[in-house]
Coordinates of N, CA and C in Angstrom, one line a residue:
M1 N 80.9 96.1 85.4 CA 82.3 94.9 86.3 C 82.1 93.4 85.8
L2 N 83.5 93.0 85.6 CA 83.0 91.4 85.5 C 82.3 91.0 86.5
K3 N 81.8 90.1 86.0 CA 81.2 89.0 86.7 C 81.9 88.2 87.8
P4 N 81.2 88.4 89.1 CA 82.0 87.5 90.0 C 82.5 86.1 90.0
H5 N 82.0 85.5 88.7 CA 82.6 83.5 88.6 C 83.7 84.2 87.7
N6 N 84.1 84.7 87.7 CA 85.7 85.0 86.8 C 86.5 85.5 88.1
A7 N 86.1 85.9 89.2 CA 87.2 85.8 90.2 C 87.7 84.7 91.0
R8 N 88.6 84.6 90.7 CA 90.0 83.7 91.5 C 90.8 84.2 92.8
M9 N 91.3 82.8 93.4 CA 92.2 83.3 94.3 C 93.1 82.3 94.0
L10 N 94.2 83.5 94.0 CA 95.9 82.8 93.5 C 96.6 82.8 94.9
A11 N 97.7 82.1 94.9 CA 98.7 81.8 95.7 C 99.7 83.1 95.5
G12 N 99.5 83.8 96.9 CA 100.8 85.0 96.4 C 101.7 85.2 97.7
P13 N 102.8 86.3 97.6 CA 103.9 85.9 98.7 C 103.7 86.3 99.9
V14 N 102.3 87.0 100.5 CA 102.3 87.2 101.6 C 100.0 86.5 101.8
G15 N 99.9 85.9 101.1 CA 98.4 85.3 101.4 C 97.9 85.3 99.9
E16 N 96.3 84.8 100.0 CA 95.9 84.5 98.5 C 95.4 86.0 97.9
L17 N 95.9 85.9 96.3 CA 95.1 87.5 95.9 C 94.2 87.5 95.0
E18 N 93.3 87.9 95.2 CA 92.1 87.8 94.3 C 92.3 88.4 93.3
T19 N 91.5 87.6 92.4 CA 92.1 87.6 90.5 C 91.0 87.6 89.7
L20 N 90.6 88.8 89.2 CA 89.3 88.9 87.9 C 90.3 88.5 86.6
I21 N 89.8 87.2 86.1 CA 90.2 86.4 84.8 C 89.3 87.0 83.6
V22 N 89.8 87.8 82.7 CA 89.1 88.1 81.7 C 89.7 87.0 80.6
E23 N 88.9 86.1 79.8 CA 89.0 85.4 78.7 C 88.5 85.9 77.6
P24 N 89.4 86.3 76.6 CA 89.6 86.2 75.1 C 88.0 85.4 74.6
K25 N 87.1 86.0 73.6 CA 86.4 85.2 72.7 C 87.2 84.0 72.2
G26 N 88.3 83.8 71.2 CA 88.5 83.4 70.3 C 89.7 82.2 71.2
A27 N 90.9 82.1 70.8 CA 91.9 81.3 70.9 C 93.1 82.1 71.5
V28 N 93.6 81.4 72.9 CA 94.3 82.9 73.9 C 95.5 82.9 73.1
T29 N 96.4 83.9 73.0 CA 97.1 84.3 72.1 C 98.2 84.8 72.9
G30 N 98.0 85.7 74.3 CA 98.8 86.0 74.9 C 98.3 86.1 76.4
I31 N 99.2 86.1 77.2 CA 98.9 86.6 78.4 C 98.8 88.5 78.8
A32 N 98.0 88.6 79.4 CA 97.9 90.2 80.4 C 98.3 90.4 81.6
V33 N 98.6 90.7 82.8 CA 98.2 91.2 83.7 C 98.3 92.7 83.8
I34 N 97.3 93.0 85.0 CA 96.8 94.4 84.4 C 96.5 95.2 86.1
C35 N 97.6 95.9 86.5 CA 97.5 96.4 87.7 C 96.7 97.5 88.1
H36 N 96.2 97.9 89.2 CA 94.7 99.0 89.7 C 95.4 99.9 90.1
P37 N 94.9 101.1 90.3 CA 95.5 102.7 91.1 C 95.5 102.3 92.4
N38 N 96.2 103.5 93.1 CA 96.2 103.5 94.4 C 95.0 103.1 95.3
P39 N 95.3 102.2 95.8 CA 94.2 101.8 97.1 C 94.5 102.4 98.0
L40 N 95.3 103.2 98.3 CA 94.8 104.3 99.5 C 93.9 105.4 99.1
Q41 N 93.5 105.4 97.5 CA 92.5 106.3 97.1 C 91.7 105.5 96.6
G42 N 91.2 104.4 97.0 CA 90.0 103.5 96.1 C 90.5 102.8 95.2
G43 N 91.2 102.8 94.8 CA 91.8 101.9 93.5 C 91.4 100.1 93.7
T44 N 90.8 99.3 92.8 CA 91.3 97.8 92.6 C 90.6 97.7 91.5
N45 N 91.0 95.9 91.9 CA 90.6 95.7 90.3 C 89.2 96.2 89.5
G46 N 88.2 96.7 90.6 CA 87.5 96.6 89.5 C 87.0 98.1 88.9
N47 N 88.1 98.9 88.8 CA 88.1 100.5 88.3 C 87.9 100.0 86.7
K48 N 87.5 101.3 86.6 CA 87.1 101.2 85.2 C 87.7 101.1 84.2
V49 N 89.0 102.1 84.1 CA 90.0 102.1 82.9 C 90.8 100.7 82.9
V50 N 90.8 100.4 84.4 CA 91.1 98.5 84.1 C 90.9 97.5 83.7
Q51 N 89.4 97.9 83.7 CA 88.9 97.0 82.9 C 88.4 97.5 81.7
T52 N 88.6 98.3 81.6 CA 88.3 99.5 79.8 C 90.0 98.4 79.1
A53 N 90.9 98.5 79.8 CA 91.9 97.9 79.8 C 92.3 96.1 79.3
A54 N 91.1 95.4 80.0 CA 91.2 94.3 79.8 C 90.4 94.0 78.7
R55 N 89.4 94.8 78.8 CA 88.5 94.3 77.6 C 89.0 94.1 76.5
A56 N 90.1 95.7 76.3 CA 90.4 96.0 74.8 C 91.5 94.8 74.2
L57 N 92.5 94.2 75.7 CA 93.5 93.5 75.4 C 92.8 92.0 75.2
S58 N 91.7 91.9 75.9 CA 90.8 90.6 75.7 C 90.3 90.4 74.2
Q59 N 90.4 91.2 73.9 CA 89.6 92.1 72.2 C 91.1 91.2 71.1
L60 N 92.1 91.2 71.5 CA 93.2 90.9 70.8 C 93.7 89.5 71.4
G61 N 92.8 88.8 72.1 CA 93.5 87.6 71.9 C 94.5 87.3 73.2
Y62 N 94.6 88.2 74.5 CA 95.2 88.5 75.8 C 93.9 87.5 77.0
V63 N 94.2 86.8 77.5 CA 93.8 86.2 79.0 C 94.1 87.3 79.5
C64 N 93.3 88.0 80.2 CA 94.2 89.0 80.7 C 94.1 89.0 82.5
Y65 N 94.3 88.6 83.4 CA 94.8 89.0 85.4 C 94.6 90.2 85.7
L66 N 93.7 90.2 86.2 CA 93.4 91.3 87.6 C 93.7 91.4 88.6
P67 N 94.8 91.3 89.7 CA 94.8 90.7 91.0 C 94.7 92.3 91.3
N68 N 93.9 92.0 92.7 CA 93.8 92.7 93.9 C 95.1 93.0 94.6
L69 N 96.0 93.8 94.4 CA 96.9 93.4 95.4 C 96.9 93.7 96.7
R70 N 98.1 93.1 97.5 CA 98.2 93.4 98.7 C 97.7 93.9 99.8
G71 N 96.2 93.7 100.5 CA 95.9 94.1 101.3 C 94.4 94.7 100.6
V72 N 94.2 94.6 99.6 CA 93.0 95.0 98.8 C 91.9 94.2 98.7
G73 N 90.8 94.8 98.7 CA 89.7 93.6 98.8 C 89.6 92.1 99.4
E74 N 90.4 90.9 98.9 CA 89.9 90.0 99.8 C 91.1 89.6 99.5
S75 N 92.4 89.9 99.2 CA 93.7 89.6 99.1 C 94.5 89.8 100.5
G76 N 95.4 88.9 100.8 CA 96.1 88.9 102.0 C 97.0 90.0 102.2
G77 N 97.7 90.1 103.1 CA 98.5 91.1 103.1 C 98.0 92.8 103.6
V78 N 99.3 93.6 103.6 CA 99.1 95.1 103.8 C 99.7 95.7 102.7
H79 N 98.7 97.1 102.1 CA 99.8 97.7 101.1 C 101.2 98.2 101.5
D80 N 101.8 97.9 100.4 CA 103.1 98.0 100.6 C 103.9 99.5 99.6
Y81 N 103.0 99.9 99.3 CA 103.4 101.4 98.4 C 104.2 101.0 97.6
G82 N 104.2 100.1 96.6 CA 104.5 100.0 95.2 C 105.8 98.7 95.6
V83 N 106.1 98.3 96.5 CA 107.6 97.2 97.1 C 107.0 96.4 96.5
G84 N 106.0 95.5 98.2 CA 105.7 94.1 97.4 C 104.7 93.3 96.8
E85 N 104.2 94.6 96.2 CA 103.4 94.6 94.9 C 103.9 94.2 93.9
V86 N 105.0 94.6 94.0 CA 105.7 93.5 92.6 C 105.7 92.1 92.5
D87 N 106.1 92.1 94.2 CA 106.3 90.4 94.2 C 105.3 89.6 93.7
D88 N 103.9 90.7 94.2 CA 102.2 90.3 94.0 C 102.3 89.6 92.8
V89 N 102.5 90.4 91.4 CA 102.4 90.4 90.3 C 103.4 89.7 89.7
L90 N 104.7 89.2 89.9 CA 105.4 88.3 89.8 C 104.8 87.0 89.4
A91 N 103.8 86.6 91.1 CA 103.6 85.6 91.6 C 102.0 85.3 90.3
V92 N 101.6 86.4 90.4 CA 100.5 85.8 89.2 C 100.9 86.0 87.8
V93 N 102.0 86.6 87.7 CA 102.1 86.2 86.3 C 102.6 84.5 86.1
E94 N 103.6 84.1 87.1 CA 104.0 82.9 87.3 C 102.7 81.8 87.4
H95 N 101.6 82.5 88.1 CA 100.1 81.1 87.7 C 99.8 81.4 86.4
A96 N 99.7 82.5 85.7 CA 99.4 82.6 84.2 C 100.4 81.6 83.6
R97 N 101.7 81.8 83.7 CA 102.5 81.0 82.7 C 102.1 79.7 83.1
A98 N 102.1 79.2 84.1 CA 101.9 78.0 84.4 C 100.8 77.1 83.5
A99 N 99.2 78.3 83.7 CA 98.2 77.9 83.1 C 98.4 77.5 81.8
H100 N 99.3 79.1 80.8 CA 98.9 79.4 80.0 C 100.3 78.8 79.0
G101 N 101.4 78.4 79.5 CA 102.6 78.2 78.6 C 102.9 79.3 78.3
S102 N 104.3 79.4 77.3 CA 105.2 80.7 77.1 C 104.7 81.7 76.3
L103 N 103.4 81.8 76.2 CA 102.5 82.8 75.6 C 103.3 84.1 75.6
P104 N 103.0 85.0 75.0 CA 103.7 86.5 75.2 C 102.9 87.0 76.0
L105 N 104.2 87.8 76.8 CA 103.5 88.7 78.2 C 103.0 89.6 78.2
A106 N 101.9 90.4 78.5 CA 101.6 92.1 78.6 C 102.0 92.6 80.0
L107 N 102.7 93.5 80.3 CA 102.3 94.0 81.4 C 101.5 95.6 81.5
A108 N 100.7 95.8 82.4 CA 99.7 97.2 82.1 C 99.6 97.9 83.2
G109 N 99.3 98.7 83.9 CA 98.7 99.3 84.8 C 98.2 100.8 85.0
F110 N 97.1 101.0 85.7 CA 96.7 102.1 85.3 C 97.1 103.0 86.9
S111 N 98.0 104.4 86.9 CA 98.2 105.3 87.5 C 99.5 104.5 88.3
F112 N 99.2 104.5 89.6 CA 100.0 103.7 90.3 C 100.1 102.5 90.1
G113 N 99.3 101.7 89.7 CA 99.4 100.4 89.2 C 100.8 100.2 87.8
G114 N 100.2 101.4 87.2 CA 101.5 102.2 86.2 C 102.9 101.6 86.8
F115 N 103.0 102.5 87.8 CA 104.2 102.2 88.3 C 104.8 100.7 88.9
V116 N 103.6 99.9 89.0 CA 103.8 98.8 89.5 C 104.3 98.1 88.5
A117 N 103.6 98.1 87.6 CA 103.9 97.1 86.2 C 104.8 97.5 85.6
A118 N 105.6 98.8 85.4 CA 106.7 98.8 85.4 C 108.3 98.4 85.6
R119 N 108.1 98.4 87.3 CA 108.9 97.6 88.3 C 109.0 96.1 87.6
V120 N 107.6 95.7 87.3 CA 107.6 94.2 87.7 C 108.3 94.3 86.0
R121 N 108.4 94.9 84.9 CA 108.9 94.5 83.9 C 111.0 94.7 83.9
E122 N 111.1 95.2 84.8 CA 112.2 95.6 85.3 C 112.9 93.7 86.1
R123 N 112.3 92.9 86.0 CA 112.6 91.7 86.7 C 111.6 90.5 85.7
C124 N 111.5 90.8 85.2 CA 110.9 89.5 84.0 C 110.8 90.0 82.7
E125 N 111.2 89.1 81.6 CA 110.6 89.3 80.0 C 108.9 89.5 80.1
A126 N 108.9 90.7 79.2 CA 107.7 91.1 78.5 C 107.3 91.3 77.6
E127 N 106.7 91.3 76.6 CA 106.6 91.6 75.2 C 106.2 93.1 74.8
R128 N 105.2 93.3 75.8 CA 105.0 94.7 75.9 C 104.5 95.0 77.2
L129 N 104.2 96.7 77.3 CA 104.2 97.3 78.5 C 103.1 98.8 78.4
L130 N 101.9 98.4 78.9 CA 100.9 99.3 78.7 C 101.0 100.4 79.8
L131 N 101.2 101.7 79.7 CA 101.1 102.6 81.0 C 100.0 103.7 80.7
I132 N 99.0 103.6 81.5 CA 97.5 104.3 81.6 C 97.8 105.4 82.8
G133 N 97.8 106.8 82.5 CA 98.0 108.0 83.4 C 98.7 107.4 84.2
V134 N 100.5 107.0 84.0 CA 101.1 106.7 85.0 C 101.6 107.7 85.7
A135 N 101.8 107.3 87.3 CA 102.3 108.1 88.3 C 103.6 108.7 88.0
V136 N 103.9 109.2 87.3 CA 105.1 109.7 87.3 C 105.0 110.8 88.1
G137 N 106.4 111.0 89.0 CA 106.7 112.7 89.9 C 106.1 112.1 91.4
K138 N 105.1 110.7 91.6 CA 104.8 110.5 92.9 C 105.6 109.4 93.4
Y139 N 106.0 108.5 92.2 CA 106.7 107.3 92.5 C 107.5 107.4 91.5
A140 N 109.0 106.9 91.8 CA 110.1 106.1 90.7 C 110.1 105.4 89.9
I141 N 109.6 105.6 88.9 CA 109.1 105.1 87.3 C 110.4 104.3 86.4
A142 N 110.6 103.1 87.1 CA 111.6 102.6 86.2 C 112.5 103.2 86.0
T143 N 113.9 103.0 87.1 CA 114.7 103.9 86.4 C 115.8 103.5 85.3
P144 N 116.1 102.2 85.2 CA 116.4 102.1 83.4 C 115.0 102.3 83.0
P145 N 115.4 103.0 81.4 CA 114.2 103.7 80.9 C 113.4 102.3 80.7
V146 N 112.0 102.8 80.4 CA 111.2 101.8 80.1 C 111.6 101.5 78.7
P147 N 111.2 100.1 78.1 CA 111.4 99.9 76.8 C 110.4 100.6 75.8
A148 N 111.4 101.3 74.5 CA 111.2 102.0 73.6 C 109.8 101.7 73.1
D149 N 109.3 100.4 73.0 CA 107.9 100.1 72.4 C 106.7 100.1 73.5
T150 N 106.9 100.7 74.6 CA 106.2 101.5 75.9 C 104.9 101.9 75.4
L151 N 103.7 101.4 75.7 CA 102.5 102.5 75.0 C 102.0 103.0 76.5
V152 N 102.6 104.2 76.1 CA 101.8 105.7 77.1 C 100.5 106.2 76.5
I153 N 99.6 106.4 77.5 CA 98.8 107.5 77.4 C 97.9 108.1 78.1
H154 N 98.0 109.5 78.2 CA 97.7 110.1 78.9 C 96.6 111.1 78.6
G155 N 96.0 111.5 79.8 CA 94.6 112.7 79.7 C 95.3 113.9 79.4
E156 N 94.7 114.6 78.6 CA 95.4 116.5 78.3 C 95.3 116.9 79.5
E157 N 94.2 116.5 80.4 CA 93.4 117.5 81.3 C 93.8 116.8 82.8
D158 N 94.5 116.2 82.9 CA 95.0 115.3 83.8 C 94.9 115.8 85.1
E159 N 94.1 115.7 86.3 CA 94.3 116.7 87.4 C 95.2 116.2 88.6
V160 N 95.5 114.8 88.2 CA 96.1 114.1 89.2 C 97.5 114.0 89.1
I161 N 97.9 113.4 87.7 CA 99.4 113.4 87.1 C 99.2 114.8 85.6
P162 N 99.8 115.6 86.3 CA 99.7 116.8 85.0 C 100.8 116.1 83.8
L163 N 100.3 116.8 82.9 CA 100.9 115.5 81.7 C 102.0 116.6 81.6
T164 N 102.8 117.8 82.0 CA 103.5 118.0 81.7 C 104.8 117.2 82.7
A165 N 104.1 117.0 83.4 CA 105.4 115.7 84.0 C 105.5 114.7 83.8
V166 N 104.7 113.9 82.9 CA 104.8 113.2 82.0 C 105.9 113.3 80.8
F167 N 105.3 114.4 80.0 CA 107.0 114.7 79.2 C 107.9 115.1 79.7
D168 N 107.8 115.5 81.2 CA 109.4 115.6 81.6 C 110.0 114.1 81.7
W169 N 109.5 113.1 81.9 CA 109.7 111.5 82.1 C 110.0 111.3 81.0
A170 N 109.1 111.3 80.2 CA 109.3 110.8 78.7 C 110.4 111.5 77.8
R171 N 110.6 112.5 77.5 CA 111.6 112.9 76.8 C 112.9 112.4 76.8
P172 N 113.0 112.7 78.2 CA 115.1 111.9 78.0 C 115.1 110.4 77.6
Q173 N 113.7 110.0 77.4 CA 114.1 108.3 76.7 C 113.6 108.2 75.7
S174 N 112.9 109.9 74.9 CA 112.2 110.0 73.5 C 111.3 108.8 73.4
L175 N 110.2 108.7 74.6 CA 109.5 108.3 74.4 C 108.3 108.8 74.3
P176 N 107.3 108.1 72.7 CA 106.2 108.5 72.3 C 105.0 108.8 73.8
V177 N 104.3 110.0 74.0 CA 103.3 109.6 74.8 C 101.9 110.2 73.5
L178 N 101.0 109.0 73.7 CA 99.5 109.3 73.2 C 98.7 110.1 73.9
V179 N 98.3 111.5 74.0 CA 97.5 112.1 74.6 C 96.6 112.4 74.0
L180 N 94.9 111.6 75.1 CA 94.0 111.8 74.5 C 93.2 113.3 75.5
P181 N 93.2 114.3 73.9 CA 92.4 115.6 74.4 C 91.2 116.0 75.2
G182 N 91.3 116.6 76.0 CA 90.2 117.5 77.2 C 89.9 115.9 78.0
A183 N 90.7 114.9 78.3 CA 90.2 113.7 79.2 C 91.0 114.1 80.3
G184 N 90.5 113.3 81.4 CA 91.0 113.5 82.7 C 91.9 112.3 83.2
H185 N 91.8 112.4 84.6 CA 92.7 111.2 84.7 C 91.9 109.9 84.8
F186 N 90.8 110.0 85.1 CA 89.6 108.9 84.8 C 89.4 108.5 83.9
F187 N 89.7 109.5 83.1 CA 89.1 109.2 81.3 C 87.4 109.1 81.0
H188 N 86.7 109.7 82.1 CA 85.1 110.0 82.4 C 85.0 110.4 81.0
G189 N 83.8 109.7 80.2 CA 83.5 109.7 79.1 C 84.1 109.4 77.8
R190 N 85.4 108.7 78.3 CA 86.5 108.5 77.1 C 86.9 107.0 77.0
L191 N 86.4 106.4 78.2 CA 86.7 105.3 77.8 C 86.6 104.0 77.0
V192 N 85.7 104.3 75.5 CA 85.5 104.0 74.6 C 86.3 104.3 74.0
Q193 N 87.4 105.5 73.9 CA 88.1 106.0 72.9 C 89.2 105.4 73.8
L194 N 89.3 105.1 75.1 CA 90.3 105.0 75.2 C 91.2 103.1 75.0
A195 N 89.8 102.1 74.8 CA 90.1 101.1 74.3 C 90.1 100.9 72.9
E196 N 90.2 101.9 72.0 CA 89.8 102.0 71.1 C 91.8 102.1 70.5
Q197 N 92.1 103.0 71.1 CA 93.2 103.8 71.3 C 94.2 102.4 71.1
I198 N 93.6 101.4 72.4 CA 94.6 100.7 72.6 C 94.9 99.4 71.7
R199 N 93.7 99.2 71.2 CA 93.6 98.3 70.0 C 94.4 98.7 68.7
R200 N 93.8 99.8 68.6 CA 95.3 100.1 67.5 C 96.5 100.0 67.4
L201 N 96.7 100.3 68.2 CA 97.9 100.8 68.5 C 98.9 99.8 69.2
W202 N 98.5 98.7 69.3 CA 98.7 97.6 70.0 C 99.5 96.3 69.1

């Protein structure tokens, strides 16, 4: 898990948002905001998939913001099933842009966080969208189709979000899906490979 000194409290619409910030080793070339899985099932910004994505993107020059969305950890407010959470992410985006200027923005999310990231993308311009184990079938993911260059990564043996549901969602959009053979929803034992694929395909 990332060191505590990387945690900051950022102003949000219903209270402060406890946010981890991962700086790139070199020059900052972009901003990434990465959303955690469902907090009703224990999802926080400390999730290993979320932090794996942050490390991969930081190695590509992105400064990564990992907020605990409303009602999670030390963040204010209460869980809003992906509605108010969109406003939380937009507040983090605004803070990041104020701090770093008009650098390219990437939005990313794991599971429930992918649903939130896709909804945020409908309301603000972003260069890229990364959806990992995205919770299709459980939430309405981006009623207008997501951008054609969205990177979708899913485990073949995902026990929470079946791969067939992801294909059913992606097929009408002609949206490619990268499948990690044998991987489950949380990519246990496959996090290194997940990071490698993010870096390779970005």
